[in-house]
PDB file of C-alpha atoms and ligand atoms in Angstrom:
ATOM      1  CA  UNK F   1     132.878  68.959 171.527  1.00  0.00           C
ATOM      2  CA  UNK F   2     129.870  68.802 169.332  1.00  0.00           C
ATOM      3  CA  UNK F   3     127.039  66.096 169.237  1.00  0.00           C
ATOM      4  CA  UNK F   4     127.968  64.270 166.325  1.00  0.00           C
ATOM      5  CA  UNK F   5     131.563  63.751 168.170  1.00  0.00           C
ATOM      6  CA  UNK F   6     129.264  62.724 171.157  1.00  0.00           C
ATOM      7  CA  UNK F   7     127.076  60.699 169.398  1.00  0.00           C
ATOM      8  CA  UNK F   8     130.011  58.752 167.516  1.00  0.00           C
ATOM      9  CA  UNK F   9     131.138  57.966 171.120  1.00  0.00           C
ATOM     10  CA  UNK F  10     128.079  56.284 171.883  1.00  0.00           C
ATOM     11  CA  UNK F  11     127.541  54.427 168.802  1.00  0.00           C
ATOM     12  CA  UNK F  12     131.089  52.723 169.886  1.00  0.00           C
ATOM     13  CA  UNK F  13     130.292  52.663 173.191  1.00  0.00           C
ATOM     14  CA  UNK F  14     126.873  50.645 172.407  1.00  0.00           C
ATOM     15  CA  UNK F  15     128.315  48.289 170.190  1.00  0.00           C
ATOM     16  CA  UNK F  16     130.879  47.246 172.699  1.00  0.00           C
ATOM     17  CA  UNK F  17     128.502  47.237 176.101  1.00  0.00           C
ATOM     18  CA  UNK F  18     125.175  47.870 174.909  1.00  0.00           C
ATOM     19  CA  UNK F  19     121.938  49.556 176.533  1.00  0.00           C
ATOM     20  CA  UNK F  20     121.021  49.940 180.188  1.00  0.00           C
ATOM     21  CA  UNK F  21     118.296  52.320 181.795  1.00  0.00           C
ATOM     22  CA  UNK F  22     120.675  52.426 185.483  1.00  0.00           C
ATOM     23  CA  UNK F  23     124.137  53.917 185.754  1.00  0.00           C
ATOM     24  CA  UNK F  24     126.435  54.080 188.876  1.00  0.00           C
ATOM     25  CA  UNK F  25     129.711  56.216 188.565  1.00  0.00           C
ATOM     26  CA  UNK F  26     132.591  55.305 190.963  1.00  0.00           C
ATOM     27  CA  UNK F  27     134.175  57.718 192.857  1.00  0.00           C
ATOM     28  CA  UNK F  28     138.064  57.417 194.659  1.00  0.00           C
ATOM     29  CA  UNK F  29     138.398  53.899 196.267  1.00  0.00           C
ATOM     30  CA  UNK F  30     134.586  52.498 194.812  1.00  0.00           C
ATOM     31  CA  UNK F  31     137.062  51.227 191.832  1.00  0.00           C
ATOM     32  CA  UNK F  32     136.299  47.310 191.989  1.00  0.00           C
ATOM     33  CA  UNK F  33     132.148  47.225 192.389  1.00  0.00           C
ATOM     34  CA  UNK F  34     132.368  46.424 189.132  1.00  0.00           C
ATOM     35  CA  UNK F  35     133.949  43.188 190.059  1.00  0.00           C
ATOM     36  CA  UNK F  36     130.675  42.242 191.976  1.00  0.00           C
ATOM     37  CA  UNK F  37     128.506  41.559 188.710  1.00  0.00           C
ATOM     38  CA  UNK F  38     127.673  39.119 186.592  1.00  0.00           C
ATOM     39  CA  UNK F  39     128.084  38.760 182.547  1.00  0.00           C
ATOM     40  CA  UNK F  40     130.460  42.019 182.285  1.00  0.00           C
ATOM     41  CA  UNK F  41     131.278  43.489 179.767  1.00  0.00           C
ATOM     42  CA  UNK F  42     134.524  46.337 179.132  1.00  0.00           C
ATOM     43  CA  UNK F  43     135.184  48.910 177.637  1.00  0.00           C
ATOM     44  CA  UNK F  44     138.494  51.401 177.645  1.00  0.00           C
ATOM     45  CA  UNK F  45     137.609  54.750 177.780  1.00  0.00           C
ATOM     46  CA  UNK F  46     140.577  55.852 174.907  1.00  0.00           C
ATOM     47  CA  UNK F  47     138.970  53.163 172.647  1.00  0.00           C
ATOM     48  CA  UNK F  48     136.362  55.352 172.155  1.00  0.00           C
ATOM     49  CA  UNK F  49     136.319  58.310 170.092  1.00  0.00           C
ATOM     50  CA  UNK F  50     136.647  61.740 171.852  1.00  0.00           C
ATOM     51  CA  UNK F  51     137.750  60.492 175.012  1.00  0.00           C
ATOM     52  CA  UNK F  52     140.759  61.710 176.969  1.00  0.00           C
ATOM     53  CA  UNK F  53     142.562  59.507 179.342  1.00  0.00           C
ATOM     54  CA  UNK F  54     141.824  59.697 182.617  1.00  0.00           C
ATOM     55  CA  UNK F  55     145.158  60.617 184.566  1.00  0.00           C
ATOM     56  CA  UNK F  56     143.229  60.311 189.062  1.00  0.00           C
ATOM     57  CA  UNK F  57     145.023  57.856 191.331  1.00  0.00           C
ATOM     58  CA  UNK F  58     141.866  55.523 191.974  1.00  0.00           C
ATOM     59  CA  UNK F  59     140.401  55.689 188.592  1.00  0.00           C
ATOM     60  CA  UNK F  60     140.567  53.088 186.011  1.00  0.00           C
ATOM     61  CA  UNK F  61     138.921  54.473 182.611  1.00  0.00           C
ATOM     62  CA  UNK F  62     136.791  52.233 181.804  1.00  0.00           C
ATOM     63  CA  UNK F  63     132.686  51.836 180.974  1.00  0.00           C
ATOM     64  CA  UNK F  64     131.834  48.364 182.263  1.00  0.00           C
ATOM     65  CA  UNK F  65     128.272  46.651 181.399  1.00  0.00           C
ATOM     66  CA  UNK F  66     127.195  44.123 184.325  1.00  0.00           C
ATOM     67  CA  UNK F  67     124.248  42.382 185.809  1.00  0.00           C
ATOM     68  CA  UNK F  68     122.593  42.156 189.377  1.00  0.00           C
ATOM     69  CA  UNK F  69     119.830  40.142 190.307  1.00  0.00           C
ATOM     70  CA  UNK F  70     118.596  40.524 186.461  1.00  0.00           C
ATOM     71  CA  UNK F  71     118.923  44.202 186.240  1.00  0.00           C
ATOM     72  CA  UNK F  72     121.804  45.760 183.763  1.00  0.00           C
ATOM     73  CA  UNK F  73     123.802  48.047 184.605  1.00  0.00           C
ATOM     74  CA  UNK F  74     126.030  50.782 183.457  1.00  0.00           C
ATOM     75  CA  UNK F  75     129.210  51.891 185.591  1.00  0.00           C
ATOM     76  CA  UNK F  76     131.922  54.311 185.007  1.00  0.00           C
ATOM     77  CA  UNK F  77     134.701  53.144 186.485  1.00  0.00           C
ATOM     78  CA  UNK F  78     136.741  56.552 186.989  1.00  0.00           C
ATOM     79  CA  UNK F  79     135.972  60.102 185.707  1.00  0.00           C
ATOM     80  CA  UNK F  80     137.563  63.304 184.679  1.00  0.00           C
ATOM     81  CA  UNK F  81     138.172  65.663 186.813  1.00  0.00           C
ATOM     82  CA  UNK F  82     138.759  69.271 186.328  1.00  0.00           C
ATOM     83  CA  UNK F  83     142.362  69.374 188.215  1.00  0.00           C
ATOM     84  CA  UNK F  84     143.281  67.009 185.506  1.00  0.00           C
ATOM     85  CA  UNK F  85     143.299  70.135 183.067  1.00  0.00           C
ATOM     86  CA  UNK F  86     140.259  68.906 180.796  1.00  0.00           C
ATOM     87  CA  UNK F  87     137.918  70.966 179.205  1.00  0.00           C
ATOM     88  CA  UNK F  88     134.763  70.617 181.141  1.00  0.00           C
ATOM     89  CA  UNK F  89     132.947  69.921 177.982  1.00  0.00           C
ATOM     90  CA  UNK F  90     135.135  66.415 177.859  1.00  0.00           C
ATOM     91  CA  UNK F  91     134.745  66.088 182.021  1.00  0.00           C
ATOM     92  CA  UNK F  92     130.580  65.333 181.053  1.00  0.00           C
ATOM     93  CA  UNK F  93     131.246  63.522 177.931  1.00  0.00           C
ATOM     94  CA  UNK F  94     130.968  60.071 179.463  1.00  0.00           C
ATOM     95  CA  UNK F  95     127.647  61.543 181.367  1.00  0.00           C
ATOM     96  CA  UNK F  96     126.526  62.309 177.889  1.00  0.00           C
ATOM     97  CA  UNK F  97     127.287  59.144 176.236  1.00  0.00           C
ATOM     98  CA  UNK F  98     125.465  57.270 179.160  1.00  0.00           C
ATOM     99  CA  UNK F  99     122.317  59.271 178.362  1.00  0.00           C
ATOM    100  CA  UNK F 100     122.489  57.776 174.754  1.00  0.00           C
ATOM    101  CA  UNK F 101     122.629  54.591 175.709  1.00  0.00           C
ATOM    102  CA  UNK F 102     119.251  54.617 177.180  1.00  0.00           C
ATOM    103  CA  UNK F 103     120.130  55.803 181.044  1.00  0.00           C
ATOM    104  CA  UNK F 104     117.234  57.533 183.259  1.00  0.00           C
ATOM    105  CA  UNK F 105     118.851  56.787 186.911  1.00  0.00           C
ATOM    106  CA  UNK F 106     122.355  57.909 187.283  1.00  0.00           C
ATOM    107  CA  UNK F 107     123.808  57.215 190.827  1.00  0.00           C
ATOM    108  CA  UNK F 108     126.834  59.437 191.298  1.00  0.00           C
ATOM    109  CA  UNK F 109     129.375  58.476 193.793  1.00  0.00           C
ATOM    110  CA  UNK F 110     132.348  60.173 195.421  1.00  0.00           C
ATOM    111  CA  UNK F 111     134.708  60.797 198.029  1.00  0.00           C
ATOM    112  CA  UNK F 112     134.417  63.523 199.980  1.00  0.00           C
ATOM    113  CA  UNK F 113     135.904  66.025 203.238  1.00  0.00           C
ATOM    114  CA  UNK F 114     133.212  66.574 205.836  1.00  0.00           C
ATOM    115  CA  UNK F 115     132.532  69.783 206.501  1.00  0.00           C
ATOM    116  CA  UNK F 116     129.793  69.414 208.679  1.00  0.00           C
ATOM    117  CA  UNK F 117     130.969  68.863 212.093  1.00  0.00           C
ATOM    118  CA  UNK F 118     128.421  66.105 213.197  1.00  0.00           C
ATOM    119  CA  UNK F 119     130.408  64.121 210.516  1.00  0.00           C
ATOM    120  CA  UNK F 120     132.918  61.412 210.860  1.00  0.00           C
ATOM    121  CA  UNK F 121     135.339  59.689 208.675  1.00  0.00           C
ATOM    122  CA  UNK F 122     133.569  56.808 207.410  1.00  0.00           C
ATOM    123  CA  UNK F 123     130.137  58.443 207.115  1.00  0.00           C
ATOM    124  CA  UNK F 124     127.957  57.821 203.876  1.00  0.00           C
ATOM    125  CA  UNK F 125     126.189  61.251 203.163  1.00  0.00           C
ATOM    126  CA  UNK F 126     123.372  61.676 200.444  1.00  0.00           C
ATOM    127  CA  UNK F 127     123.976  64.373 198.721  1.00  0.00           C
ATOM    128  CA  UNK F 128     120.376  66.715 198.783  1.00  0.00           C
ATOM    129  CA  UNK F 129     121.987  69.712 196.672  1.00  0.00           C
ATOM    130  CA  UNK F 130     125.156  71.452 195.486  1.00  0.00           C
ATOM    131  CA  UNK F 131     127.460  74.760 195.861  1.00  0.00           C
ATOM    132  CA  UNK F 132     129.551  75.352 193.192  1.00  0.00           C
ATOM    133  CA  UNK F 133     132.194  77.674 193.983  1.00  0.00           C
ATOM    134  CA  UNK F 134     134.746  76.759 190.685  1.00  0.00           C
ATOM    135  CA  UNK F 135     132.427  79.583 188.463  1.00  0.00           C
ATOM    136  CA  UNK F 136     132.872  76.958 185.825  1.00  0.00           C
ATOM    137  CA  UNK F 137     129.891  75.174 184.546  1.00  0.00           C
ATOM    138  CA  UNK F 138     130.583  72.295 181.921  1.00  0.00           C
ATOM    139  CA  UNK F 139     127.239  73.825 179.759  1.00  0.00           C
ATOM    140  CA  UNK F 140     129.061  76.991 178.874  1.00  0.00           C
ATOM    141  CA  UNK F 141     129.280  77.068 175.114  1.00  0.00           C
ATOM    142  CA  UNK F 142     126.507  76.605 172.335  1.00  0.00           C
ATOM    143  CA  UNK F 143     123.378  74.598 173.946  1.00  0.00           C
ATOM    144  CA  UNK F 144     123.299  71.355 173.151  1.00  0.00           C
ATOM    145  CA  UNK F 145     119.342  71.594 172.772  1.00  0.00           C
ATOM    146  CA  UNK F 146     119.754  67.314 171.774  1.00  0.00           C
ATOM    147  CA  UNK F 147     120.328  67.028 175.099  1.00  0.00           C
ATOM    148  CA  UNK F 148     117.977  69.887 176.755  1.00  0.00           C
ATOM    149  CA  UNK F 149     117.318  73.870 177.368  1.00  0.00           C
ATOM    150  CA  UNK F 150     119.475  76.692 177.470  1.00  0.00           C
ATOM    151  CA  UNK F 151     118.329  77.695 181.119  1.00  0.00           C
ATOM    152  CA  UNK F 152     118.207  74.012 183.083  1.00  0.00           C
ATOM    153  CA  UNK F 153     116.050  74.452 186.525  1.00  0.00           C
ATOM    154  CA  UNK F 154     118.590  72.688 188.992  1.00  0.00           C
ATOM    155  CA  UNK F 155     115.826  73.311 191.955  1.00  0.00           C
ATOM    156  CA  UNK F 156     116.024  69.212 192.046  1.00  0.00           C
ATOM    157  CA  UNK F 157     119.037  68.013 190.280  1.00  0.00           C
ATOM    158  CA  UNK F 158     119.106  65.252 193.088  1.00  0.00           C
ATOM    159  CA  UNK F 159     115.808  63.681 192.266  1.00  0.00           C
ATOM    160  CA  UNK F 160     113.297  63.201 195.058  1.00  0.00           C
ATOM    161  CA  UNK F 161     111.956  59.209 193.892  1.00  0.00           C
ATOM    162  CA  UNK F 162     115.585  57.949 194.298  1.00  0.00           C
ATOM    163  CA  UNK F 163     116.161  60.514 197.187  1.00  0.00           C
ATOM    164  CA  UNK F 164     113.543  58.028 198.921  1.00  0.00           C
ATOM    165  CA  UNK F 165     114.762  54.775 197.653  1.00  0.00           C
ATOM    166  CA  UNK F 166     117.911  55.653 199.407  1.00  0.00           C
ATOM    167  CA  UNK F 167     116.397  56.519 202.280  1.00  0.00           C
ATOM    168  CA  UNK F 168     114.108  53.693 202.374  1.00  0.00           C
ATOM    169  CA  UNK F 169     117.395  51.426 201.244  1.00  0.00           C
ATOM    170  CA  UNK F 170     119.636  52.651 204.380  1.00  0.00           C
ATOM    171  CA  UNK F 171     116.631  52.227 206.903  1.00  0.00           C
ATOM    172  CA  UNK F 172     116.032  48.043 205.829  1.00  0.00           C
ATOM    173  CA  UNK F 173     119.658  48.135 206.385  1.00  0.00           C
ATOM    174  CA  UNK F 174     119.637  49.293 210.190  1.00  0.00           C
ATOM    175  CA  UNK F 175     122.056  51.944 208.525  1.00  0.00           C
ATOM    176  CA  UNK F 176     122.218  55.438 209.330  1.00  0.00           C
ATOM    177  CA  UNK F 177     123.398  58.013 206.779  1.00  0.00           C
ATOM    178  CA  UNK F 178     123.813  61.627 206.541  1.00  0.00           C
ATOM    179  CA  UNK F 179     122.135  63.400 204.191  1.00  0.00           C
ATOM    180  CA  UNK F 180     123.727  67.062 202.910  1.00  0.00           C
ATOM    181  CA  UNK F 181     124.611  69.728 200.657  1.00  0.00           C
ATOM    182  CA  UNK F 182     127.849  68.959 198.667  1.00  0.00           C
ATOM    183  CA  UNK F 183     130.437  72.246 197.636  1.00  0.00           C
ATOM    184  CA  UNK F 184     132.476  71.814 194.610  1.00  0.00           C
ATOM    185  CA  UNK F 185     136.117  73.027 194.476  1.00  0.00           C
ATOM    186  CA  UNK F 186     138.730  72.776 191.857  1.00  0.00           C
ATOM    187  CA  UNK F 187     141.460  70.971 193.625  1.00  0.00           C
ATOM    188  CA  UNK F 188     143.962  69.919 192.941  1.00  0.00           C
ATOM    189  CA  UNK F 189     144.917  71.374 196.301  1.00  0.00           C
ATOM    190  CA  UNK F 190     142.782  70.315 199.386  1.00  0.00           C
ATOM    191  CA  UNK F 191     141.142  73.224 200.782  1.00  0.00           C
ATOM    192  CA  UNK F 192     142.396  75.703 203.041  1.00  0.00           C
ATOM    193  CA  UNK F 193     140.823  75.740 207.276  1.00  0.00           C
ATOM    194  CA  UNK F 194     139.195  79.546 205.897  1.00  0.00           C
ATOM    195  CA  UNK F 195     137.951  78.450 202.617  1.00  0.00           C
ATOM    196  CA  UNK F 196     136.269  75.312 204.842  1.00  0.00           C
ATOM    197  CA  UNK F 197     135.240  78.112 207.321  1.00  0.00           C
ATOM    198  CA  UNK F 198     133.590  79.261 204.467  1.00  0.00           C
ATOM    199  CA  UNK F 199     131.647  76.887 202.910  1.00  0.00           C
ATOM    200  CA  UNK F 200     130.306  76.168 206.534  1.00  0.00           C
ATOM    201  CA  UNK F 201     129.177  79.002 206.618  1.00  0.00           C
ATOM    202  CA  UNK F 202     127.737  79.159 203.365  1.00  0.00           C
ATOM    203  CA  UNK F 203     125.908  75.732 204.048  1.00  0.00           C
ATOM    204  CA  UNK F 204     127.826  73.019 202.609  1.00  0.00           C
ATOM    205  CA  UNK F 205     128.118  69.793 204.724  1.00  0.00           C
ATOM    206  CA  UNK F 206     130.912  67.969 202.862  1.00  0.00           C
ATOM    207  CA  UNK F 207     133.041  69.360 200.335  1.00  0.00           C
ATOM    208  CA  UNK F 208     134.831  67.652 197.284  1.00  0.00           C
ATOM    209  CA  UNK F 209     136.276  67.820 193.169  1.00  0.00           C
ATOM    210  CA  UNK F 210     133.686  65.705 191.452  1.00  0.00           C
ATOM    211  CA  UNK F 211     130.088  65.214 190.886  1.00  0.00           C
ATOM    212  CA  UNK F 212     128.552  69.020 190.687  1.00  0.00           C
ATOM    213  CA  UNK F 213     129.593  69.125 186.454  1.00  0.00           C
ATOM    214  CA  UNK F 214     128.408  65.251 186.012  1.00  0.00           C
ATOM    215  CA  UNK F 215     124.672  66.169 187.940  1.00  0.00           C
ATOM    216  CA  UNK F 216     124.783  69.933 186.056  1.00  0.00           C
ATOM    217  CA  UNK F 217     125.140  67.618 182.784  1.00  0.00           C
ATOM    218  CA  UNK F 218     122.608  64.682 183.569  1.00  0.00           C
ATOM    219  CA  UNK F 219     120.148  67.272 184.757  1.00  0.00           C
ATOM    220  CA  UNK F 220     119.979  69.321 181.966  1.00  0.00           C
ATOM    221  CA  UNK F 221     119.589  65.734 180.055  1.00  0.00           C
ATOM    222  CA  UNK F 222     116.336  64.815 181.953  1.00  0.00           C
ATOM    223  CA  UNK F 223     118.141  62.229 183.882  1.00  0.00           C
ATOM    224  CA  UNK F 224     117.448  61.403 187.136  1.00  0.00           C
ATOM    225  CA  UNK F 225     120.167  61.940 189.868  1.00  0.00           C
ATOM    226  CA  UNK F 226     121.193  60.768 193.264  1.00  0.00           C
ATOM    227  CA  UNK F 227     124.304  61.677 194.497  1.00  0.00           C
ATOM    228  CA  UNK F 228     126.208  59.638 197.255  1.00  0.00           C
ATOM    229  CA  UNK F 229     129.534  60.702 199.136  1.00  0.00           C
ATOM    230  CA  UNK F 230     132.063  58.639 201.345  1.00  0.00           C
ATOM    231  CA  UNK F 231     133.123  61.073 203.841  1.00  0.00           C
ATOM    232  CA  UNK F 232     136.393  59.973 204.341  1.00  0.00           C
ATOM    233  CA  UNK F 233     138.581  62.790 206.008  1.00  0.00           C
ATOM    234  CA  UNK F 234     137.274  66.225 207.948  1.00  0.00           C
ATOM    235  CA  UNK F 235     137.844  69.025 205.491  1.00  0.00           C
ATOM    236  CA  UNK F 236     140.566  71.298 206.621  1.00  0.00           C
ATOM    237  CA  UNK F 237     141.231  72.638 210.229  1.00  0.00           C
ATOM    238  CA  UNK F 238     138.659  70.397 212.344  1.00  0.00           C
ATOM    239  CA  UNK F 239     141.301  67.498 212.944  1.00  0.00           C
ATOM    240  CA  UNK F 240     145.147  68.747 213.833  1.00  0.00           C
ATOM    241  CA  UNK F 241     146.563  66.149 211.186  1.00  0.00           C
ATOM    242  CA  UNK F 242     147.327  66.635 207.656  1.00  0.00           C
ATOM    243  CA  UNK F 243     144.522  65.884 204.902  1.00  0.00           C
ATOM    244  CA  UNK F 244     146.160  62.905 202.604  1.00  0.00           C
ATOM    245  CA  UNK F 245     145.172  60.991 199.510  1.00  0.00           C
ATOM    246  CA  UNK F 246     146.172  58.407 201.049  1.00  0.00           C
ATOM    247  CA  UNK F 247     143.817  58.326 203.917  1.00  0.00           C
ATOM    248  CA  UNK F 248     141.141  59.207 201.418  1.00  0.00           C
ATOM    249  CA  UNK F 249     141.994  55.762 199.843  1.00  0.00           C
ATOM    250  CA  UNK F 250     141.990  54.048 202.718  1.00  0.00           C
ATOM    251  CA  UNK F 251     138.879  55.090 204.809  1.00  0.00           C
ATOM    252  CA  UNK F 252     136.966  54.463 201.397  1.00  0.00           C
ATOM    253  CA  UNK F 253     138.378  51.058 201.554  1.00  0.00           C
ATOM    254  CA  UNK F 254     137.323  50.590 205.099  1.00  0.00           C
ATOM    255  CA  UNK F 255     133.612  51.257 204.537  1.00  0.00           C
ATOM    256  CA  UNK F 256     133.766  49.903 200.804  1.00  0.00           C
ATOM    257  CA  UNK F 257     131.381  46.741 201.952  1.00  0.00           C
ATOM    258  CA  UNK F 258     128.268  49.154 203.448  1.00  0.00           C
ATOM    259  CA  UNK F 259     128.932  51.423 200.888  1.00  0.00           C
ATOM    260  CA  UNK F 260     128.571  48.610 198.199  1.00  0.00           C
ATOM    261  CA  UNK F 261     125.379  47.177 199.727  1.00  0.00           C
ATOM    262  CA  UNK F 262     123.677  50.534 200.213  1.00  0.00           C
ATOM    263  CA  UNK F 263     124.312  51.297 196.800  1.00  0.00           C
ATOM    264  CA  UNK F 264     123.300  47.167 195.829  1.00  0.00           C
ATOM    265  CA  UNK F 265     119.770  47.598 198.091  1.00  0.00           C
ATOM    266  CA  UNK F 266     119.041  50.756 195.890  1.00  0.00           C
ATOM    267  CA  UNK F 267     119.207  49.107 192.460  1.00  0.00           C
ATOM    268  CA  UNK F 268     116.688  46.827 194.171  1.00  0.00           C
ATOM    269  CA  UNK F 269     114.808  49.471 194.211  1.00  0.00           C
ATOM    270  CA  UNK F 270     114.878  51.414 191.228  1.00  0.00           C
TER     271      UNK F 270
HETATM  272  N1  LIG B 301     138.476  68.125 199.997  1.00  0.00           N
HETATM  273  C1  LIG B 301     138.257  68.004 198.676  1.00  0.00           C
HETATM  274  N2  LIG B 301     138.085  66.843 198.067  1.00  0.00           N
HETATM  275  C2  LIG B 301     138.136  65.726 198.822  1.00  0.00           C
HETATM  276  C3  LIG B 301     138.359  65.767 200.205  1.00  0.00           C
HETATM  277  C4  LIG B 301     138.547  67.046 200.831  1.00  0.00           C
HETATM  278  O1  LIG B 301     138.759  67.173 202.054  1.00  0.00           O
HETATM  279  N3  LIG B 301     138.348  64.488 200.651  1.00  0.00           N
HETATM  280  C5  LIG B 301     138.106  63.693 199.572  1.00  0.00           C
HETATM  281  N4  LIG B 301     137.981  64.445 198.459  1.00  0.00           N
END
């Protein structure tokens, strides 16, 4: 994929949804926060040039333009995933295309197994820093110096302001959140109890197929990040039941209203 393919993307994208400076991408089960703003706007992700279709249960592929309490908004409704066999160049396209259309705070959410074993189903867990254990990164290739360096420092890819604002955000709440360091695996397969065993031990706290390629690609853009997971099994081998999409679906469901106003208090705030 090369800039000008990116850049036509945007162009598209921007004449259909226009400009924002905040963007929010929904994770499994987040699908319909989009619903919750006002003077929306849609677009379909294959009616812009260069994008795939996005194939995840739980993701509609779509950018949708929205206001709240007079601040615009971005949102990706659904992403690519790398289980979905895309190159990982096209997994951070719409990343890419949201830094062209003016974005600076990019709010990544997800659903993810908790690793951790303080951690329940139906805990909210800031994300303070990755693993990635796919050894795939999607800025392999020619740099894209538009966008940034060849050698991006990720000491802080989860940016310290909006790190706060959350923080700040859950407290006025009376809501308690984790806070921890998210491991990226391929999938499609949920992990095995020794590869969980693992990443414990390694220092991951919740554990999921998203996010990592979308923070790699908004970091090395100069964006800033914060990262947000819905923990909604235990990873594999802490519970004696089988790990199901299903139940992914539904305990995001279940906490979909705190989720929503965490993530609504935030935009307050940034
Ligand atoms: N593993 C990987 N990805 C996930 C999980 C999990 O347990 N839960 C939700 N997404």
């Amino acid at each position: 994929m090369t800039y000008e393919e990116i850049l036509r993307a945007a162009q598209a994208a921007e004449a259909a949804i226009g400009t924002a400076e905040t963007a929010i991408v929904l994770g499994s089960g987040l699908g319909d926060y989009g619903e919750t703003f006002e003077n929306v706007r849609r677009i379909k992700y294959t009616d812009l040039p260069g994008f795939p279709a996005s194939t995840a249960p739980g993701h509609a592929g779509e950018f949708i333009a929205g206001e709240k309490n007079g601040k615009r908004v971005l949102i990706m409704n659904g992403r690519f995933h790398m289980y979905e066999g895309f190159d990982l160049s096209q997994i951070v396209l719409p990343i890419r295309v949201l830094k062209l259309l003016g974005v600076k705070n990019l709010i990544l959410t997800n659903a993810a197994g908790g690793v951790n074993m303080d951690f329940r189903p139906g805990d909210l867990m800031m994300i303070t820093d990755y693993i990635n254990l796919t050894g795939k990164s999607p800025l392999t290739g020619p740099n894209m110096a538009e966008f940034g360096p060849r050698f991006p420092d990720v000491s802080h890819v989860f940016t310290p302001t909006l790190q706060a604002a959350c923080r700040e955000a859950a407290e006025q709440m009376g809501l308690s959140i984790k806070e921890g360091v998210y491991c990226w695996m391929p999938g499609p397969c949920y992990e095995t109890p020794a590869e969980i065993r693992m990443i414990r031990t390694l220092g991951a706290d919740a554990v999921g197929m998203s996010t990592v390629p979308d923070a790699m690609a908004a970091c090395h853009a100069g964006m800033n990040v914060l990262g947000l997971s819905c923990i909604t099994n235990m990873a594999a081998g802490i519970l004696d039941q089988p790990i199901t999409h299903q139940e992914v679906l539904e305990t995001g469901k279940r906490i979909q209203a705190e989720f929503r106003a965490l993530i609504d208090h935030i935009l307050e705030k940034i």
